[in-house]
Short mmCIF file of C-alpha atoms in Angstrom, two decimals:
data_model
loop_
_atom_site.label_atom_id
_atom_site.label_comp_id
_atom_site.label_asym_id
_atom_site.label_seq_id
_atom_site.Cartn_x
_atom_site.Cartn_y
_atom_site.Cartn_z
CA UNK A 1 111.37 -71.49 216.35
CA UNK A 2 108.97 -72.75 213.68
CA UNK A 3 107.58 -70.51 210.94
CA UNK A 4 104.09 -70.25 212.52
CA UNK A 5 105.78 -69.22 215.78
CA UNK A 6 107.81 -66.53 213.99
CA UNK A 7 104.70 -65.25 212.28
CA UNK A 8 102.78 -65.06 215.56
CA UNK A 9 105.73 -63.27 217.18
CA UNK A 10 105.90 -60.70 214.36
CA UNK A 11 102.16 -60.10 214.43
CA UNK A 12 102.25 -59.71 218.21
CA UNK A 13 105.15 -57.26 217.99
CA UNK A 14 103.36 -55.18 215.37
CA UNK A 15 100.21 -55.18 217.48
CA UNK A 16 102.14 -54.01 220.54
CA UNK A 17 103.81 -51.23 218.52
CA UNK A 18 100.49 -50.10 217.10
CA UNK A 19 98.85 -50.12 220.52
CA UNK A 20 101.80 -48.21 221.99
CA UNK A 21 101.74 -45.66 219.19
CA UNK A 22 97.98 -45.29 219.52
CA UNK A 23 98.30 -44.71 223.26
CA UNK A 24 101.05 -42.16 222.64
CA UNK A 25 98.88 -40.34 220.11
CA UNK A 26 95.95 -40.30 222.55
CA UNK A 27 98.12 -38.92 225.36
CA UNK A 28 99.56 -36.20 223.14
CA UNK A 29 96.17 -35.35 221.69
CA UNK A 30 94.65 -35.11 225.15
CA UNK A 31 97.25 -32.52 226.12
CA UNK A 32 96.86 -30.41 222.97
CA UNK A 33 94.31 -27.55 222.91
CA UNK A 34 91.17 -27.62 220.76
CA UNK A 35 90.73 -25.52 217.63
CA UNK A 36 89.20 -22.49 219.38
CA UNK A 37 91.97 -22.41 221.95
CA UNK A 38 94.62 -22.65 219.22
CA UNK A 39 93.10 -19.64 217.42
CA UNK A 40 92.91 -17.64 220.65
CA UNK A 41 96.51 -18.43 221.61
CA UNK A 42 97.84 -17.44 218.19
CA UNK A 43 95.93 -14.16 218.21
CA UNK A 44 97.07 -13.34 221.75
CA UNK A 45 100.71 -14.24 221.03
CA UNK A 46 100.74 -12.14 217.87
CA UNK A 47 99.29 -9.11 219.68
CA UNK A 48 101.78 -9.45 222.53
CA UNK A 49 104.74 -9.83 220.16
CA UNK A 50 103.94 -7.04 217.70
CA UNK A 51 101.49 -4.74 219.46
CA UNK A 52 98.89 -5.19 216.70
CA UNK A 53 95.68 -7.17 217.21
CA UNK A 54 95.08 -10.18 214.96
CA UNK A 55 91.79 -11.84 214.03
CA UNK A 56 91.94 -15.57 213.29
CA UNK A 57 88.82 -16.70 211.46
CA UNK A 58 89.46 -20.41 211.87
CA UNK A 59 92.06 -22.88 213.14
CA UNK A 60 92.33 -26.64 212.83
CA UNK A 61 95.01 -29.13 213.73
CA UNK A 62 95.37 -32.86 213.23
CA UNK A 63 98.01 -35.32 214.41
CA UNK A 64 97.46 -38.21 212.05
CA UNK A 65 98.69 -39.20 209.46
CA UNK A 66 101.01 -36.18 209.82
CA UNK A 67 100.78 -33.22 212.21
CA UNK A 68 99.14 -30.30 210.39
CA UNK A 69 98.06 -26.89 211.64
CA UNK A 70 95.78 -24.89 209.33
CA UNK A 71 94.69 -21.27 209.86
CA UNK A 72 92.20 -19.36 207.73
CA UNK A 73 90.91 -15.81 207.25
CA UNK A 74 93.56 -13.93 209.24
CA UNK A 75 93.54 -10.12 209.38
CA UNK A 76 95.43 -7.49 211.35
CA UNK A 77 93.54 -4.68 213.07
CA UNK A 78 94.87 -1.79 210.98
CA UNK A 79 93.31 0.91 208.78
CA UNK A 80 94.39 -1.14 205.77
CA UNK A 81 94.70 -4.66 207.20
CA UNK A 82 97.16 -7.34 206.24
CA UNK A 83 95.02 -10.32 205.26
CA UNK A 84 95.77 -14.01 204.75
CA UNK A 85 93.24 -16.44 203.35
CA UNK A 86 94.95 -19.66 204.38
CA UNK A 87 98.15 -20.82 206.12
CA UNK A 88 99.04 -24.45 206.68
CA UNK A 89 102.03 -25.87 208.54
CA UNK A 90 102.96 -29.54 208.19
CA UNK A 91 105.43 -31.08 210.69
CA UNK A 92 107.45 -34.29 210.80
CA UNK A 93 105.75 -36.67 213.23
CA UNK A 94 108.46 -38.86 214.76
CA UNK A 95 110.94 -36.13 215.84
CA UNK A 96 107.99 -34.31 217.38
CA UNK A 97 106.67 -37.29 219.36
CA UNK A 98 109.87 -39.07 220.31
CA UNK A 99 112.39 -36.27 220.77
CA UNK A 100 110.30 -33.10 221.15
CA UNK A 101 112.11 -31.65 218.17
CA UNK A 102 110.12 -29.39 215.87
CA UNK A 103 110.93 -30.01 212.21
CA UNK A 104 108.53 -28.35 209.76
CA UNK A 105 108.17 -30.18 206.49
CA UNK A 106 106.29 -27.44 204.62
CA UNK A 107 104.61 -24.08 205.12
CA UNK A 108 101.95 -23.20 202.55
CA UNK A 109 100.77 -19.58 202.18
CA UNK A 110 97.75 -18.73 200.05
CA UNK A 111 96.43 -15.24 199.18
CA UNK A 112 98.41 -12.93 201.44
CA UNK A 113 97.81 -9.17 200.94
CA UNK A 114 100.54 -6.81 202.17
CA UNK A 115 99.76 -3.08 202.04
CA UNK A 116 102.99 -1.11 202.30
CA UNK A 117 101.85 1.27 205.06
CA UNK A 118 100.58 -1.62 207.18
CA UNK A 119 103.79 -3.61 206.81
CA UNK A 120 105.82 -0.60 207.96
CA UNK A 121 104.21 -0.92 211.41
CA UNK A 122 106.25 -4.11 211.96
CA UNK A 123 109.67 -2.66 211.15
CA UNK A 124 112.31 -3.32 213.76
CA UNK A 125 110.17 -5.89 215.59
CA UNK A 126 111.63 -9.00 214.01
CA UNK A 127 114.95 -10.75 214.73
CA UNK A 128 118.12 -9.46 213.14
CA UNK A 129 119.18 -11.52 210.10
CA UNK A 130 122.27 -12.94 211.77
CA UNK A 131 120.14 -14.27 214.64
CA UNK A 132 118.94 -17.31 212.69
CA UNK A 133 118.49 -19.40 215.80
CA UNK A 134 116.10 -16.81 217.24
CA UNK A 135 113.69 -16.60 214.32
CA UNK A 136 111.65 -19.33 216.04
CA UNK A 137 112.06 -19.52 219.81
CA UNK A 138 110.50 -22.51 221.59
CA UNK A 139 110.00 -23.10 225.32
CA UNK A 140 111.94 -25.90 227.01
CA UNK A 141 112.09 -28.85 226.56
CA UNK A 142 111.14 -28.33 222.90
CA UNK A 143 113.90 -27.63 220.37
CA UNK A 144 114.26 -26.84 216.69
CA UNK A 145 115.73 -29.25 214.18
CA UNK A 146 118.99 -28.25 212.39
CA UNK A 147 116.76 -27.37 209.42
CA UNK A 148 113.66 -25.97 211.16
CA UNK A 149 111.72 -25.42 207.90
CA UNK A 150 112.42 -27.48 204.82
CA UNK A 151 110.13 -25.74 202.33
CA UNK A 152 107.89 -22.68 202.02
CA UNK A 153 105.43 -22.21 199.17
CA UNK A 154 103.34 -19.13 198.44
CA UNK A 155 100.60 -18.35 195.93
CA UNK A 156 98.97 -15.00 195.23
CA UNK A 157 101.06 -12.94 197.66
CA UNK A 158 100.09 -9.35 196.81
CA UNK A 159 102.23 -6.29 197.56
CA UNK A 160 100.44 -2.90 197.46
CA UNK A 161 102.87 0.00 197.04
CA UNK A 162 102.54 3.70 197.90
CA UNK A 163 100.74 4.36 194.60
CA UNK A 164 98.18 1.66 195.41
CA UNK A 165 99.53 -0.58 192.63
CA UNK A 166 98.88 -4.21 193.61
CA UNK A 167 101.31 -6.84 192.28
CA UNK A 168 100.92 -10.58 192.91
CA UNK A 169 103.76 -13.11 193.30
CA UNK A 170 104.05 -16.90 193.39
CA UNK A 171 107.05 -18.94 194.45
CA UNK A 172 108.72 -21.44 196.75
CA UNK A 173 111.98 -21.89 198.62
CA UNK A 174 113.78 -24.91 200.14
CA UNK A 175 116.22 -24.38 203.01
CA UNK A 176 119.54 -25.73 204.22
CA UNK A 177 120.67 -25.21 207.81
CA UNK A 178 121.11 -21.65 209.16
CA UNK A 179 118.17 -20.57 206.97
CA UNK A 180 120.26 -20.64 203.82
CA UNK A 181 118.09 -21.12 200.70
CA UNK A 182 118.97 -24.21 198.72
CA UNK A 183 116.63 -23.32 195.83
CA UNK A 184 114.37 -20.31 195.41
CA UNK A 185 111.80 -19.41 192.75
CA UNK A 186 109.89 -16.11 192.60
CA UNK A 187 107.48 -15.19 189.80
CA UNK A 188 105.31 -12.20 188.95
CA UNK A 189 101.91 -13.88 188.84
CA UNK A 190 99.64 -12.97 185.95
CA UNK A 191 102.17 -10.85 184.05
CA UNK A 192 101.77 -10.78 180.27
CA UNK A 193 105.54 -11.02 179.89
CA UNK A 194 106.99 -13.68 182.26
CA UNK A 195 109.28 -12.36 185.01
CA UNK A 196 110.97 -15.08 187.06
CA UNK A 197 113.87 -15.19 189.55
CA UNK A 198 115.65 -18.46 190.40
CA UNK A 199 118.46 -19.01 192.91
CA UNK A 200 120.43 -22.26 193.22
CA UNK A 201 123.05 -22.66 195.95
CA UNK A 202 126.52 -23.67 194.87
CA UNK A 203 127.51 -26.52 197.20
CA UNK A 204 127.68 -25.43 200.84
CA UNK A 205 128.99 -21.95 200.07
CA UNK A 206 127.10 -18.70 200.49
CA UNK A 207 126.93 -18.26 196.73
CA UNK A 208 123.94 -18.73 194.47
CA UNK A 209 123.63 -19.13 190.73
CA UNK A 210 121.15 -16.42 189.78
CA UNK A 211 118.85 -16.64 186.77
CA UNK A 212 116.30 -14.00 185.87
CA UNK A 213 113.89 -14.27 182.94
CA UNK A 214 112.43 -10.87 182.07
CA UNK A 215 111.12 -9.10 179.02
CA UNK A 216 111.88 -12.02 176.73
CA UNK A 217 115.57 -11.90 177.72
CA UNK A 218 117.78 -12.92 180.63
CA UNK A 219 119.53 -11.19 183.54
CA UNK A 220 121.84 -13.92 184.83
CA UNK A 221 124.87 -14.05 187.10
CA UNK A 222 125.90 -14.86 190.68
CA UNK A 223 124.74 -13.64 194.11
CA UNK A 224 126.69 -13.76 197.38
CA UNK A 225 125.82 -13.49 201.08
CA UNK A 226 128.15 -12.40 203.88
CA UNK A 227 127.53 -12.22 207.63
CA UNK A 228 129.20 -9.02 208.80
CA UNK A 229 131.36 -9.10 211.95
CA UNK A 230 130.41 -7.53 215.30
CA UNK A 231 126.69 -8.02 214.72
CA UNK A 232 126.47 -5.52 211.87
CA UNK A 233 124.00 -7.68 209.96
CA UNK A 234 124.23 -9.04 206.43
CA UNK A 235 125.75 -7.98 203.16
CA UNK A 236 124.23 -9.13 199.86
CA UNK A 237 126.04 -8.60 196.56
CA UNK A 238 125.49 -9.76 192.99
CA UNK A 239 127.00 -9.43 189.53
CA UNK A 240 124.45 -9.84 186.73
CA UNK A 241 124.45 -9.47 182.95
CA UNK A 242 121.22 -8.34 181.23
CA UNK A 243 120.90 -9.70 177.70
CA UNK A 244 118.25 -8.51 175.22
CA UNK A 245 115.66 -7.58 177.87
CA UNK A 246 112.66 -5.77 176.40
CA UNK A 247 112.31 -2.62 178.53
CA UNK A 248 108.61 -2.02 177.91
CA UNK A 249 107.70 -5.65 178.61
CA UNK A 250 109.69 -5.65 181.86
CA UNK A 251 108.25 -2.36 183.12
CA UNK A 252 104.67 -3.26 182.17
CA UNK A 253 104.97 -6.50 184.16
CA UNK A 254 105.19 -4.31 187.27
CA UNK A 255 102.22 -2.10 186.41
CA UNK A 256 104.18 0.83 185.01
CA UNK A 257 104.97 2.50 181.70
CA UNK A 258 108.39 3.18 180.25
CA UNK A 259 109.63 6.31 178.49
CA UNK A 260 112.12 4.20 176.51
CA UNK A 261 111.44 1.28 174.18
CA UNK A 262 114.01 -1.25 173.04
CA UNK A 263 116.06 -4.21 174.25
CA UNK A 264 118.75 -3.55 176.84
CA UNK A 265 122.05 -5.37 177.43
CA UNK A 266 124.91 -4.55 179.79
CA UNK A 267 126.22 -5.32 183.29
CA UNK A 268 124.71 -4.82 186.76
CA UNK A 269 126.42 -4.69 190.16
CA UNK A 270 124.20 -4.94 193.25
CA UNK A 271 124.98 -4.46 196.94
CA UNK A 272 123.05 -3.99 200.19
CA UNK A 273 123.97 -4.03 203.89
CA UNK A 274 121.53 -3.99 206.82
CA UNK A 275 120.69 -5.45 210.21
CA UNK A 276 117.21 -6.55 209.12
CA UNK A 277 116.06 -8.44 206.04
CA UNK A 278 113.50 -5.76 205.14
CA UNK A 279 116.14 -3.05 205.41
CA UNK A 280 118.28 -4.96 202.89
CA UNK A 281 115.65 -4.36 200.23
CA UNK A 282 115.06 -0.74 201.20
CA UNK A 283 118.81 0.05 201.16
CA UNK A 284 119.58 -1.76 197.91
CA UNK A 285 122.03 -0.01 195.57
CA UNK A 286 122.57 -1.06 191.96
CA UNK A 287 124.72 0.22 189.11
CA UNK A 288 124.05 -0.82 185.53
CA UNK A 289 126.02 0.14 182.44
CA UNK A 290 123.65 -0.37 179.55
CA UNK A 291 123.21 -0.20 175.81
CA UNK A 292 119.88 -0.17 173.95
CA UNK A 293 120.13 -0.84 170.19
CA UNK A 294 117.91 0.43 168.63
CA UNK A 295 115.97 2.60 171.08
CA UNK A 296 112.94 4.89 171.01
CA UNK A 297 112.10 7.76 173.34
CA UNK A 298 108.36 7.21 173.47
CA UNK A 299 107.32 10.60 174.89
CA UNK A 300 109.94 13.08 173.65
CA UNK A 301 110.84 14.59 170.27
CA UNK A 302 114.34 15.99 170.77
CA UNK A 303 114.69 17.34 167.22
CA UNK A 304 111.44 19.29 167.60
CA UNK A 305 112.58 20.67 170.97
CA UNK A 306 115.77 22.02 169.38
CA UNK A 307 114.15 23.57 166.32
CA UNK A 308 111.23 25.19 168.17
CA UNK A 309 113.47 26.65 170.92
CA UNK A 310 110.67 26.39 173.47
CA UNK A 311 108.80 23.96 175.67
CA UNK A 312 108.19 20.68 173.88
CA UNK A 313 105.88 17.89 174.98
CA UNK A 314 105.02 14.56 173.44
CA UNK A 315 106.29 12.96 170.27
CA UNK A 316 108.90 10.26 169.81
CA UNK A 317 112.60 10.07 168.99
CA UNK A 318 113.98 7.07 167.12
CA UNK A 319 117.60 6.30 168.04
CA UNK A 320 120.17 3.93 166.62
CA UNK A 321 121.71 3.56 170.09
CA UNK A 322 121.23 4.78 173.66
CA UNK A 323 123.97 4.14 176.23
CA UNK A 324 124.71 5.25 179.78
CA UNK A 325 124.93 4.27 183.44
CA UNK A 326 121.97 3.83 185.78
CA UNK A 327 122.45 4.05 189.55
CA UNK A 328 119.53 3.17 191.82
CA UNK A 329 119.40 3.75 195.56
CA UNK A 330 116.59 2.60 197.83
CA UNK A 331 115.31 5.11 200.39
CA UNK A 332 112.46 5.28 202.90
CA UNK A 333 110.37 7.18 200.34
CA UNK A 334 111.16 5.23 197.19
CA UNK A 335 113.94 4.48 194.74
CA UNK A 336 116.15 7.27 193.40
CA UNK A 337 117.32 6.59 189.84
CA UNK A 338 120.26 8.54 188.36
CA UNK A 339 121.19 8.24 184.70
CA UNK A 340 124.68 9.55 183.94
CA UNK A 341 126.84 9.68 180.80
CA UNK A 342 123.75 9.32 178.64
CA UNK A 343 124.61 9.28 174.95
CA UNK A 344 122.15 8.94 172.10
CA UNK A 345 122.65 8.93 168.35
CA UNK A 346 120.57 8.56 165.24
CA UNK A 347 120.74 9.65 161.61
CA UNK A 348 119.24 13.01 162.63
CA UNK A 349 120.95 13.92 165.91
CA UNK A 350 123.37 13.08 168.70
CA UNK A 351 122.78 13.98 172.35
CA UNK A 352 124.40 13.64 175.75
CA UNK A 353 123.28 14.42 179.28
CA UNK A 354 122.17 13.31 182.75
CA UNK A 355 118.80 12.58 184.32
CA UNK A 356 117.39 12.03 187.82
CA UNK A 357 114.13 10.17 188.39
CA UNK A 358 112.36 9.98 191.75
CA UNK A 359 108.72 9.17 192.44
CA UNK A 360 108.03 9.36 188.71
CA UNK A 361 109.31 12.97 188.49
CA UNK A 362 112.23 13.80 186.20
CA UNK A 363 114.94 16.46 186.33
CA UNK A 364 117.94 16.62 184.03
CA UNK A 365 119.75 18.34 181.20
CA UNK A 366 120.91 17.38 177.74
CA UNK A 367 122.92 18.88 174.88
CA UNK A 368 121.67 18.05 171.38
CA UNK A 369 123.49 18.31 168.04
CA UNK A 370 121.53 18.16 164.79
CA UNK A 371 123.23 16.95 161.62
CA UNK A 372 122.11 20.07 159.74
CA UNK A 373 124.58 22.21 161.69
CA UNK A 374 122.74 23.15 164.88
CA UNK A 375 125.16 22.03 167.58
CA UNK A 376 125.24 21.83 171.36
CA UNK A 377 121.74 23.14 172.11
CA UNK A 378 121.26 22.85 175.90
CA UNK A 379 117.91 21.43 177.01
CA UNK A 380 116.30 21.03 180.41
CA UNK A 381 114.25 17.89 181.09
CA UNK A 382 111.42 18.07 183.64
CA UNK A 383 107.91 16.84 184.31
CA UNK A 384 106.73 13.30 185.02
CA UNK A 385 107.50 10.04 183.29
CA UNK A 386 103.98 10.07 181.87
CA UNK A 387 104.27 13.69 180.61
CA UNK A 388 107.91 14.76 180.26
CA UNK A 389 108.86 18.27 179.11
CA UNK A 390 111.93 19.52 177.26
CA UNK A 391 112.74 23.23 177.32
CA UNK A 392 115.50 25.79 177.60
CA UNK A 393 116.18 27.72 180.77
CA UNK A 394 115.57 31.46 180.79
CA UNK A 395 119.23 32.32 180.30
CA UNK A 396 119.66 29.88 177.43
CA UNK A 397 116.55 31.23 175.70
CA UNK A 398 117.86 34.79 175.99
CA UNK A 399 121.22 33.75 174.60
CA UNK A 400 119.54 31.89 171.74
CA UNK A 401 117.64 35.03 170.77
CA UNK A 402 120.81 37.09 170.69
CA UNK A 403 122.71 34.42 168.80
CA UNK A 404 119.95 34.11 166.22
CA UNK A 405 119.98 37.87 165.64
CA UNK A 406 123.74 37.92 165.13
CA UNK A 407 124.15 34.67 163.19
CA UNK A 408 121.08 32.56 162.34
CA UNK A 409 121.35 28.78 162.71
CA UNK A 410 124.65 28.05 164.42
CA UNK A 411 124.46 31.36 166.27
CA UNK A 412 121.28 30.21 167.98
CA UNK A 413 123.01 27.21 169.51
CA UNK A 414 126.15 29.16 170.46
CA UNK A 415 124.08 31.89 172.05
CA UNK A 416 122.00 29.32 173.97
CA UNK A 417 125.12 27.70 175.37
CA UNK A 418 126.65 31.02 176.35
CA UNK A 419 123.39 32.09 177.95
CA UNK A 420 123.20 28.83 179.91
CA UNK A 421 126.75 29.20 181.22
CA UNK A 422 126.16 32.80 182.25
CA UNK A 423 122.98 31.71 183.99
CA UNK A 424 124.86 29.01 185.90
CA UNK A 425 127.59 31.47 186.83
CA UNK A 426 125.11 33.84 188.45
CA UNK A 427 122.80 31.23 189.94
CA UNK A 428 120.21 30.99 187.16
CA UNK A 429 116.56 31.00 188.13
CA UNK A 430 117.31 29.81 191.63
CA UNK A 431 115.84 31.96 194.35
CA UNK A 432 118.45 34.08 195.99
CA UNK A 433 118.39 34.26 199.76
CA UNK A 434 117.05 37.50 201.14
CA UNK A 435 119.83 39.81 202.33
CA UNK A 436 120.34 39.73 206.04
CA UNK A 437 118.98 42.73 207.83
CA UNK A 438 121.60 44.77 209.66
CA UNK A 439 121.41 44.51 213.39
CA UNK A 440 119.71 47.56 214.93
CA UNK A 441 122.14 50.07 216.33
CA UNK A 442 121.89 50.55 220.09
CA UNK A 443 120.37 53.83 221.05
CA UNK A 444 122.78 56.20 222.83
CA UNK A 445 121.94 56.48 226.45
CA UNK A 446 120.92 59.98 227.56
CA UNK A 447 123.18 61.63 230.16
CA UNK A 448 121.93 61.12 233.63
CA UNK A 449 120.52 64.31 235.16
CA UNK A 450 122.25 65.36 238.33
CA UNK A 451 120.07 66.97 240.90
#
């Protein structure tokens, strides 16, 4: 075959392929619904699946050069709706046309607003985490690729919590098979102090190198995933080491204020088990042993509370070191934080105690020693994080008065401790249950009159 003949044969073959591909595209396009029908089908399917109506402002799909479906201005019909400005899904063309295999190249999410109360309406309606093959169910003869979604990107995803604090996040994730993340990045968008989480899978194992940048420091380590037997769901665990993380910078990045200032280091263990992904977050338990050197209590003056022997509010306490253990436990109503084995020291005082924090309310107790000889003064911590209070209980105050009368100075502290222990022994200020009323005695029956 001469060169001109080969060239004509190649050109003819290309022309036939292009005509065949064009005909295939026309056939597929003719069978696909128009934009209005796509929007209506998505809204109807969402309502049927979740029992919540969905408004789809606009929908558009195109097949060439790559299949793309774009949705805009979505909103759920709820008192505080979940809204989404734009969602685009880009698919691989050839598996779709030749093999009816759906392989999504990328999902792009832009400006999604998630109010907490609205999201709670969807609990228990999604697939269990171990049912990876059921996350996307397609009718026959369509099938999912081994990696159904290769990449998801999101920008300006806003979570609104129970206190109406809105926090925005950016990020992206690439997947291996079985929905295992290969790489994940999550950032607090717009935070003055950068907060960033990165996960990188180690080979084909269910382990991820974990790197967290927060408060000018790091919180790095390793995370693990385990599928529990007998359909019990998933177990997530991690071991992380915080290093020189500025507490105020970290807390402010999430729209809150801290009662402690300083840079924390230590070790964190994390674990959660659940049947659903959302429940993993809600049931998360962490334990952190920490040290802050130096530290400042930004809303409490412990020395003043000891010397005034009364309710103390405001002020600051500069510390050389603050150590302890923090346990957090997620619940349906928020995160319970328990500080145990707290120990603080400075050139003026040493203190030890425990504290519980829930929904920004504090309860706890502390014993404070001053270097000038006042030792072991028991204090009660209460109030909110914004306005904490330090005081003595009624029994401790009474004991302090007696001790001061007998032996000023040290006697005040000894009396306060004795008064506190007596108060605990007899139940303190706790309300005592009302005594049970005795059961009424049955009235004696009168003798029956005989006629």
